[in-house]
Coordinates of C-alpha atoms (C1' of nucleotides) in Angstrom, one line a residue:
Chain A
M1 CA 22.9 19.1 31.1
D2 CA 26.0 17.6 29.8
D3 CA 29.1 19.4 28.4
A4 CA 29.2 17.3 25.2
F5 CA 25.6 18.2 24.4
I6 CA 26.1 21.9 25.2
K7 CA 28.9 21.8 22.7
L8 CA 26.7 20.1 20.2
F9 CA 23.9 22.6 20.6
R10 CA 26.3 25.5 20.2
S11 CA 27.6 24.1 17.0
L12 CA 24.1 24.1 15.6
A13 CA 23.0 27.6 16.7
P14 CA 24.8 30.6 18.2
F15 CA 23.7 30.2 21.9
N16 CA 25.0 32.3 24.6
D17 CA 25.5 31.2 28.2
T18 CA 22.2 32.5 29.5
E19 CA 20.2 30.8 26.8
I20 CA 21.9 27.5 27.6
A21 CA 21.4 28.0 31.3
E22 CA 17.7 28.8 30.9
A23 CA 17.1 25.8 28.7
S24 CA 18.9 23.4 30.9
T25 CA 15.9 23.3 33.3
C26 CA 14.0 21.6 30.4
F27 CA 16.3 18.6 30.3
D28 CA 16.4 15.7 32.6
T29 CA 18.6 12.6 33.1
E30 CA 17.2 9.1 32.6
L31 CA 18.9 5.8 33.3
V32 CA 17.9 2.8 31.3
R33 CA 19.1 -0.5 32.5
K34 CA 20.3 -3.2 30.1
D35 CA 17.3 -4.9 28.3
E36 CA 14.9 -2.2 29.5
Y37 CA 13.0 0.1 27.1
F38 CA 13.4 3.7 26.4
C39 CA 10.4 3.6 24.0
K40 CA 7.9 0.9 23.3
A41 CA 6.1 0.1 20.1
G42 CA 2.4 0.9 20.4
R43 CA 2.8 3.8 22.8
I44 CA 3.4 7.4 21.8
C45 CA 7.0 8.4 22.3
D46 CA 6.9 11.9 23.7
K47 CA 10.5 12.4 24.5
M48 CA 13.8 12.7 22.9
G49 CA 17.0 11.4 24.4
F50 CA 20.6 12.3 23.9
V51 CA 22.8 9.3 24.7
R52 CA 25.5 10.2 27.2
S53 CA 26.8 6.7 27.9
G54 CA 25.8 3.1 27.1
L55 CA 24.3 1.6 23.9
L56 CA 20.8 1.2 22.7
R57 CA 19.0 -0.1 19.6
S58 CA 15.8 0.7 17.8
F59 CA 13.9 -2.1 16.3
Y60 CA 10.4 -3.0 15.2
T61 CA 8.6 -6.3 15.0
I62 CA 6.7 -7.4 11.9
N63 CA 5.2 -10.9 11.6
G64 CA 7.0 -11.9 14.7
K65 CA 10.4 -10.9 13.3
E66 CA 12.5 -8.2 14.7
T67 CA 14.3 -5.7 12.5
T68 CA 16.9 -3.5 14.1
T69 CA 17.0 -0.1 12.4
F70 CA 19.6 1.8 14.4
F71 CA 22.2 1.6 17.1
Q72 CA 22.4 4.6 19.4
T73 CA 25.9 5.2 20.7
P74 CA 27.0 8.0 23.0
G75 CA 26.5 11.3 21.3
S76 CA 23.5 10.2 19.2
V77 CA 19.8 10.9 19.5
A78 CA 17.3 8.3 20.7
T79 CA 13.6 8.8 19.9
A80 CA 10.9 7.1 17.9
L81 CA 10.9 10.1 15.6
A82 CA 7.7 9.5 13.6
S83 CA 5.8 8.9 16.8
F84 CA 7.4 11.9 18.4
L85 CA 6.5 14.2 15.5
R86 CA 3.0 13.0 14.8
R87 CA 2.0 11.9 18.2
K88 CA 1.0 8.5 16.9
P89 CA 1.8 5.1 18.5
A90 CA 5.4 4.2 17.7
L91 CA 6.3 1.4 15.4
E92 CA 9.6 0.8 16.9
N93 CA 11.1 0.0 20.3
I94 CA 14.2 1.5 21.7
Q95 CA 15.9 -0.9 24.1
A96 CA 19.1 -0.6 26.1
M97 CA 21.8 -3.1 25.2
E98 CA 23.9 -1.9 28.1
D99 CA 23.0 0.3 31.1
S100 CA 22.6 3.7 29.5
E101 CA 22.4 7.2 30.6
L102 CA 20.4 9.7 28.5
V103 CA 19.8 13.4 28.7
V104 CA 16.1 13.7 28.0
I105 CA 13.7 16.4 26.9
S106 CA 10.0 16.0 26.8
R107 CA 8.0 16.9 23.7
E108 CA 6.3 19.5 25.7
N109 CA 9.5 21.1 26.8
L110 CA 11.0 21.0 23.4
L111 CA 8.0 22.8 21.9
R112 CA 8.3 25.4 24.6
L113 CA 12.0 25.9 23.6
Y114 CA 10.9 26.2 20.0
N115 CA 8.5 28.9 20.9
D116 CA 10.9 30.7 23.3
N117 CA 13.8 31.0 20.9
W118 CA 14.2 30.3 17.2
K119 CA 17.6 28.9 17.8
W120 CA 16.0 25.8 19.2
Q121 CA 14.0 25.5 16.1
Q122 CA 17.3 25.3 14.3
V123 CA 18.6 22.7 16.6
G124 CA 15.4 20.7 16.1
R125 CA 15.7 21.0 12.3
S126 CA 19.3 19.9 12.5
F127 CA 18.5 16.7 14.3
I128 CA 15.8 15.7 12.0
E129 CA 18.1 16.5 9.1
E130 CA 20.6 14.2 10.6
Y131 CA 18.1 11.5 11.1
Y132 CA 16.9 11.9 7.6
I133 CA 20.3 11.6 6.0
N134 CA 21.2 8.5 8.1
M135 CA 18.0 6.9 7.0
E136 CA 18.5 7.8 3.3
L137 CA 22.0 6.3 3.3
R138 CA 20.8 3.2 5.0
M139 CA 18.1 2.8 2.5
I140 CA 20.4 3.2 -0.5
S141 CA 22.7 0.6 1.0
L142 CA 19.9 -1.8 1.5
Q143 CA 18.6 -1.4 -1.9
S144 CA 21.8 -1.4 -4.0
Q145 CA 24.3 -3.5 -2.2
S146 CA 24.7 -7.2 -1.6
A147 CA 24.8 -8.7 1.8
L148 CA 28.6 -9.0 1.6
E149 CA 29.0 -5.3 0.6
R150 CA 26.7 -4.2 3.4
Y151 CA 28.7 -6.1 5.9
K152 CA 32.0 -4.6 4.7
K153 CA 30.5 -1.2 4.8
F154 CA 29.4 -1.7 8.4
L155 CA 32.8 -2.9 9.3
K156 CA 34.3 0.4 8.1
E157 CA 31.6 2.6 9.7
Y158 CA 31.1 0.9 13.0
P159 CA 34.2 -1.1 13.8
E160 CA 33.5 -0.7 17.6
L161 CA 30.1 -2.3 17.4
I162 CA 31.4 -5.5 16.0
Q163 CA 33.0 -6.2 19.3
T164 CA 30.1 -5.3 21.5
V165 CA 26.9 -6.0 19.7
P166 CA 25.6 -9.6 19.3
L167 CA 25.9 -10.6 15.7
Y168 CA 22.3 -11.4 15.2
Y169 CA 21.4 -7.8 15.9
I170 CA 23.9 -6.7 13.4
A171 CA 22.5 -9.1 10.9
S172 CA 19.1 -7.8 11.4
Y173 CA 20.4 -4.2 11.1
L174 CA 22.0 -5.2 7.8
G175 CA 18.8 -6.8 6.5
M176 CA 20.0 -10.4 6.5
S177 CA 19.7 -13.5 8.6
P178 CA 22.3 -14.4 11.3
E179 CA 23.3 -17.5 9.2
T180 CA 24.0 -15.3 6.2
L181 CA 26.0 -12.9 8.2
S182 CA 28.0 -15.8 9.6
R183 CA 28.8 -16.9 6.1
M184 CA 29.8 -13.5 4.9
R185 CA 32.2 -13.3 7.8
K186 CA 33.7 -16.6 6.9
T187 CA 34.3 -15.5 3.3
I188 CA 36.2 -12.5 4.5
Y189 CA 38.4 -14.1 7.1
D190 CA 38.9 -17.2 4.9
Chain B
M1 CA 2.7 32.0 -5.3
D2 CA 0.0 29.5 -5.6
D3 CA -3.2 29.3 -3.6
A4 CA -2.7 25.6 -2.9
F5 CA 0.7 26.2 -1.3
I6 CA -0.5 29.3 0.6
K7 CA -3.0 27.0 2.1
L8 CA -0.5 24.4 2.9
F9 CA 1.9 26.9 4.5
R10 CA -0.9 28.3 6.6
S11 CA -1.7 24.8 7.8
L12 CA 1.8 24.5 9.2
A13 CA 2.2 27.9 10.9
P14 CA -0.2 30.8 11.7
F15 CA 0.7 33.2 8.9
N16 CA -1.2 36.4 8.3
D17 CA -1.7 38.0 4.9
T18 CA 1.2 40.4 5.2
E19 CA 3.6 37.6 6.0
I20 CA 2.5 35.6 3.1
A21 CA 2.7 38.6 0.8
E22 CA 6.2 39.5 1.9
A23 CA 7.4 36.0 1.4
S24 CA 5.9 35.5 -2.0
T25 CA 8.7 37.6 -3.5
C26 CA 11.1 34.8 -2.5
F27 CA 9.3 32.2 -4.7
D28 CA 9.6 31.7 -8.3
T29 CA 8.0 29.6 -11.0
E30 CA 9.9 27.0 -12.9
L31 CA 8.8 24.9 -15.9
V32 CA 10.5 21.6 -16.4
R33 CA 9.7 19.9 -19.7
K34 CA 9.2 16.1 -20.0
D35 CA 12.5 14.3 -19.6
E36 CA 14.4 17.3 -18.4
Y37 CA 16.0 17.6 -15.0
F38 CA 15.0 19.6 -12.0
C39 CA 18.1 18.4 -10.2
K40 CA 21.1 16.5 -11.4
A41 CA 23.3 14.0 -9.5
G42 CA 26.7 15.3 -8.8
R43 CA 25.7 18.9 -8.6
I44 CA 24.6 20.7 -5.5
C45 CA 20.8 21.1 -5.3
D46 CA 20.2 24.6 -4.0
K47 CA 16.5 24.9 -4.4
M48 CA 13.3 23.4 -3.3
G49 CA 10.3 23.0 -5.5
F50 CA 6.6 22.6 -4.8
V51 CA 4.9 20.7 -7.6
R52 CA 1.9 22.6 -9.0
S53 CA 1.3 20.4 -11.9
G54 CA 2.9 17.5 -13.8
L55 CA 4.8 14.6 -12.4
L56 CA 8.5 14.0 -11.6
R57 CA 10.6 11.2 -10.2
S58 CA 13.8 11.1 -8.1
F59 CA 16.3 8.4 -8.9
Y60 CA 19.9 7.6 -8.4
T61 CA 22.3 5.5 -10.4
I62 CA 24.6 2.9 -8.9
N63 CA 26.6 0.4 -10.9
G64 CA 24.8 1.7 -14.0
K65 CA 21.5 0.8 -12.5
E66 CA 18.8 3.3 -11.8
T67 CA 16.8 3.2 -8.6
T68 CA 13.7 5.4 -8.4
T69 CA 13.2 6.7 -4.9
F70 CA 10.1 8.9 -5.1
F71 CA 7.5 10.2 -7.4
Q72 CA 6.6 13.8 -7.1
T73 CA 2.9 14.5 -7.7
P74 CA 1.2 17.9 -7.5
G75 CA 1.3 19.1 -4.0
S76 CA 4.5 17.4 -3.0
V77 CA 8.0 18.7 -2.6
A78 CA 10.9 18.2 -5.0
T79 CA 14.4 18.6 -3.8
A80 CA 17.5 16.5 -3.4
L81 CA 17.2 17.0 0.3
A82 CA 20.5 15.7 1.6
S83 CA 22.3 17.9 -1.0
F84 CA 20.1 20.8 -0.2
L85 CA 20.7 20.6 3.5
R86 CA 24.4 19.8 3.5
R87 CA 25.4 21.6 0.3
K88 CA 27.1 18.5 -1.0
P89 CA 26.7 17.1 -4.5
A90 CA 23.4 15.3 -4.9
L91 CA 23.2 11.5 -5.2
E92 CA 19.9 11.6 -6.9
N93 CA 18.4 13.2 -10.0
I94 CA 15.0 14.7 -10.3
Q95 CA 13.5 14.3 -13.7
A96 CA 10.2 15.4 -15.1
M97 CA 8.1 12.5 -16.5
E98 CA 5.6 15.0 -17.9
D99 CA 5.8 18.8 -18.4
S100 CA 5.8 20.1 -14.9
E101 CA 5.4 23.4 -13.2
L102 CA 7.0 24.0 -9.8
V103 CA 6.9 26.9 -7.3
V104 CA 10.6 27.2 -6.4
I105 CA 12.5 28.8 -3.6
S106 CA 16.2 29.0 -3.5
R107 CA 18.2 27.8 -0.6
E108 CA 19.4 31.4 -0.1
N109 CA 15.8 32.7 0.1
L110 CA 14.7 30.0 2.3
L111 CA 17.4 30.7 4.8
R112 CA 16.4 34.4 4.6
L113 CA 12.8 33.4 5.5
Y114 CA 14.1 31.3 8.3
N115 CA 15.9 34.3 9.8
D116 CA 13.1 36.7 9.2
N117 CA 10.4 34.8 10.8
W118 CA 10.4 31.7 13.0
K119 CA 7.2 30.5 11.4
W120 CA 9.1 29.6 8.3
Q121 CA 11.5 27.5 10.4
Q122 CA 8.4 25.6 11.4
V123 CA 7.4 25.1 7.8
G124 CA 10.9 23.9 7.0
R125 CA 10.8 21.5 9.9
S126 CA 7.5 20.2 8.8
F127 CA 8.6 19.4 5.3
I128 CA 11.7 17.6 6.5
E129 CA 9.5 15.7 8.9
E130 CA 7.3 14.7 6.0
Y131 CA 10.2 13.6 4.0
Y132 CA 11.6 11.6 6.9
I133 CA 8.4 9.8 7.6
N134 CA 7.9 8.9 3.9
M135 CA 11.4 7.5 3.8
E136 CA 11.0 5.5 7.0
L137 CA 7.8 3.9 5.8
R138 CA 9.4 3.1 2.5
M139 CA 12.3 1.5 4.2
I140 CA 10.2 -0.6 6.5
S141 CA 8.3 -1.8 3.5
L142 CA 11.4 -2.7 1.5
Q143 CA 12.9 -4.6 4.4
S144 CA 9.9 -6.5 5.7
Q145 CA 7.6 -7.1 2.8
S146 CA 7.8 -9.5 -0.2
A147 CA 7.8 -8.2 -3.8
L148 CA 4.1 -9.0 -4.0
E149 CA 3.1 -7.3 -0.8
R150 CA 5.0 -4.2 -1.8
Y151 CA 3.2 -4.1 -5.1
K152 CA -0.2 -4.5 -3.5
K153 CA 0.6 -1.7 -1.0
F154 CA 1.6 0.5 -3.9
L155 CA -1.7 -0.2 -5.6
K156 CA -3.6 1.0 -2.6
E157 CA -1.4 4.1 -2.0
Y158 CA -0.9 5.3 -5.5
P159 CA -3.6 3.9 -7.8
E160 CA -3.4 6.9 -10.1
L161 CA 0.3 6.3 -10.8
I162 CA -0.3 2.8 -12.1
Q163 CA -2.1 4.3 -15.1
T164 CA 0.5 7.0 -15.9
V165 CA 3.9 5.8 -14.9
P166 CA 5.9 3.3 -16.9
L167 CA 5.9 0.0 -15.1
Y168 CA 9.7 -0.3 -15.0
Y169 CA 9.9 2.9 -13.0
I170 CA 7.4 1.5 -10.5
A171 CA 9.4 -1.7 -10.4
S172 CA 12.5 0.2 -9.6
Y173 CA 10.6 2.2 -6.9
L174 CA 9.4 -1.0 -5.4
G175 CA 12.9 -2.5 -5.4
M176 CA 12.4 -5.3 -7.9
S177 CA 13.1 -5.9 -11.6
P178 CA 10.5 -5.1 -14.3
E179 CA 10.2 -8.9 -15.0
T180 CA 9.3 -9.6 -11.4
L181 CA 6.8 -6.8 -11.3
S182 CA 5.2 -8.2 -14.4
R183 CA 4.9 -11.6 -12.7
M184 CA 3.4 -10.1 -9.6
R185 CA 0.8 -8.4 -11.7
K186 CA 0.0 -11.7 -13.4
T187 CA -0.6 -13.5 -10.1
I188 CA -3.0 -10.8 -9.1
Y189 CA -5.1 -10.6 -12.2
D190 CA -4.9 -14.3 -12.8
Chain C
dC1 C1' 27.6 -29.9 35.9
dG2 C1' 23.6 -28.7 33.2
dA3 C1' 21.1 -25.2 30.7
dG4 C1' 20.5 -21.6 27.8
dG5 C1' 22.2 -18.1 24.7
dC6 C1' 24.8 -17.3 20.8
dC7 C1' 27.5 -18.5 16.7
dT8 C1' 28.5 -21.6 13.1
dT9 C1' 27.8 -25.2 9.7
dG10 C1' 25.3 -28.1 6.5
dA11 C1' 21.4 -29.3 3.5
dC12 C1' 17.8 -27.6 1.0
dC13 C1' 15.0 -24.6 -1.6
dG14 C1' 12.4 -20.7 -3.2
dC15 C1' 12.2 -15.8 -4.4
dG16 C1' 13.5 -12.9 -7.4
dG17 C1' 17.4 -11.5 -10.7
dT18 C1' 19.4 -12.0 -15.4
dC19 C1' 19.3 -13.0 -20.2
dA20 C1' 17.0 -13.6 -24.3
dA21 C1' 13.1 -13.9 -27.3
dT22 C1' 8.6 -12.3 -28.5
dG23 C1' 4.7 -9.3 -28.7
dC24 C1' 2.6 -5.0 -28.8
dC25 C1' 1.9 -0.2 -29.4
dC26 C1' 3.0 4.0 -31.5
dG27 C1' 5.4 7.6 -33.9
dT28 C1' 8.1 8.6 -38.0
dG29 C1' 9.3 8.6 -42.7
dG30 C1' 9.4 6.5 -47.3
Chain D
dC1 C1' -0.8 3.7 -46.2
dC2 C1' 2.3 0.5 -44.9
dA3 C1' 7.1 -0.5 -43.2
dC4 C1' 10.2 0.0 -40.0
dG5 C1' 12.2 0.9 -35.5
dG6 C1' 12.2 1.9 -30.8
dG7 C1' 10.3 1.7 -26.3
dC8 C1' 7.8 -1.0 -23.1
dA9 C1' 5.6 -5.2 -21.2
dT10 C1' 5.4 -10.0 -21.0
dT11 C1' 7.1 -14.7 -21.0
dG12 C1' 10.2 -18.5 -20.5
dA13 C1' 14.5 -20.8 -19.0
dC14 C1' 17.9 -20.7 -15.8
dC15 C1' 20.4 -20.0 -11.6
dG16 C1' 22.3 -17.8 -7.6
dC17 C1' 21.8 -15.3 -3.4
dG18 C1' 20.2 -15.6 0.7
dG19 C1' 16.4 -17.6 3.8
dT20 C1' 14.8 -21.6 6.6
dC21 C1' 15.3 -25.5 9.4
dA22 C1' 18.0 -28.4 12.1
dA23 C1' 22.1 -29.9 14.4
dG24 C1' 26.3 -29.2 16.7
dG25 C1' 29.9 -26.5 19.2
dC26 C1' 31.1 -23.2 22.5
dC27 C1' 30.7 -20.0 25.7
dT28 C1' 28.9 -18.2 30.4
dC29 C1' 26.4 -18.4 34.4
dG30 C1' 23.5 -20.4 37.9

DNA sequence: CGAGGCCTTGACCGCGGTCAATGCCCGTGG
DNA sequence: CCACGGGCATTGACCGCGGTCAAGGCCTCG
């Protein structure tokens, strides 16, 4: 397991070294090459990944149109959460936009950790809470802000991504067409 | 505590009678009269309510405009979740649309239950999961469906609410103006 | 050099928001 | 009992945001 994630877990529950060491056998490393999928829509997503390096995005396809829902940068969690939780086919895909390395735990192993030690329950709760709050903020933004406001907000929150992510993915994430995003950008930079 | 909720809790973790009995001292009953608030925006929401009877709605106000985010019917959970989890001022209000009765647990007592018994951790996880999945579906709907499609979907999912809830709240929940909702209704019933 | 991927630009237009008027229902008080 | 007023739904007129379609420019890569 990775140092950064050990730190993260420790910040969520008071683990000692033994507990971390025992748990580390439950985690695995997975490489996902650019354009390949970590999860696919229609299949049950039975793993949870912690991004160590690279960059991924979640998106679903409705009426032939892709909608990007999240970008997973190093330090964040990648999973089709609803599918993972309910063991139903996932709605969304998770695709690597660059070669990415993830620390992965299977659903099975996670449930085992939950049973072994309540502290992992707490970690699990925390991640879902995190997911939830992200989603809530995103929804409020989509519902109450104009396209321009949403773009400005994105600029503040994810300045790095503007450089690396194709604009049409960002447009999709922001709930607008690439053309509209292009025009928003124009109005800002005159 | 209420029979319906005991059943619910039991479906989420294998409680025995003693555990339920011990926990029941942590719960309380709260009456919220029509138009009064269970939670208020700007204050920290430090309780979680299980609706026994009545009807409530969550909404937040941005730029002087209300947006309804959820309706809480009997059996569902009422709390400003992000505020509850992070102990930050709530963005949303929860207001009773009819006289309502809730079984309430304080944050403090919930944390105590979490510590006492891992099964309650599981219950807590389940509720957040529920909240999360609801939110996700709502977001997908808002982003990928037209106003008319969203209304039709609402009709299927919450036929009861059409009778009892003022249409302008439903419009707000569906992310459209009351006028638009009115026109959608017209196109359906000719 | 050509091809394909991505971004921009322009023209057009439709969904749905805003504003304002009207209708309807119902509770309240004269 | 009726008059009034307020809350809610509907309707109409208008219009702007942002989507769609199509074309053109600009990369990079084979």
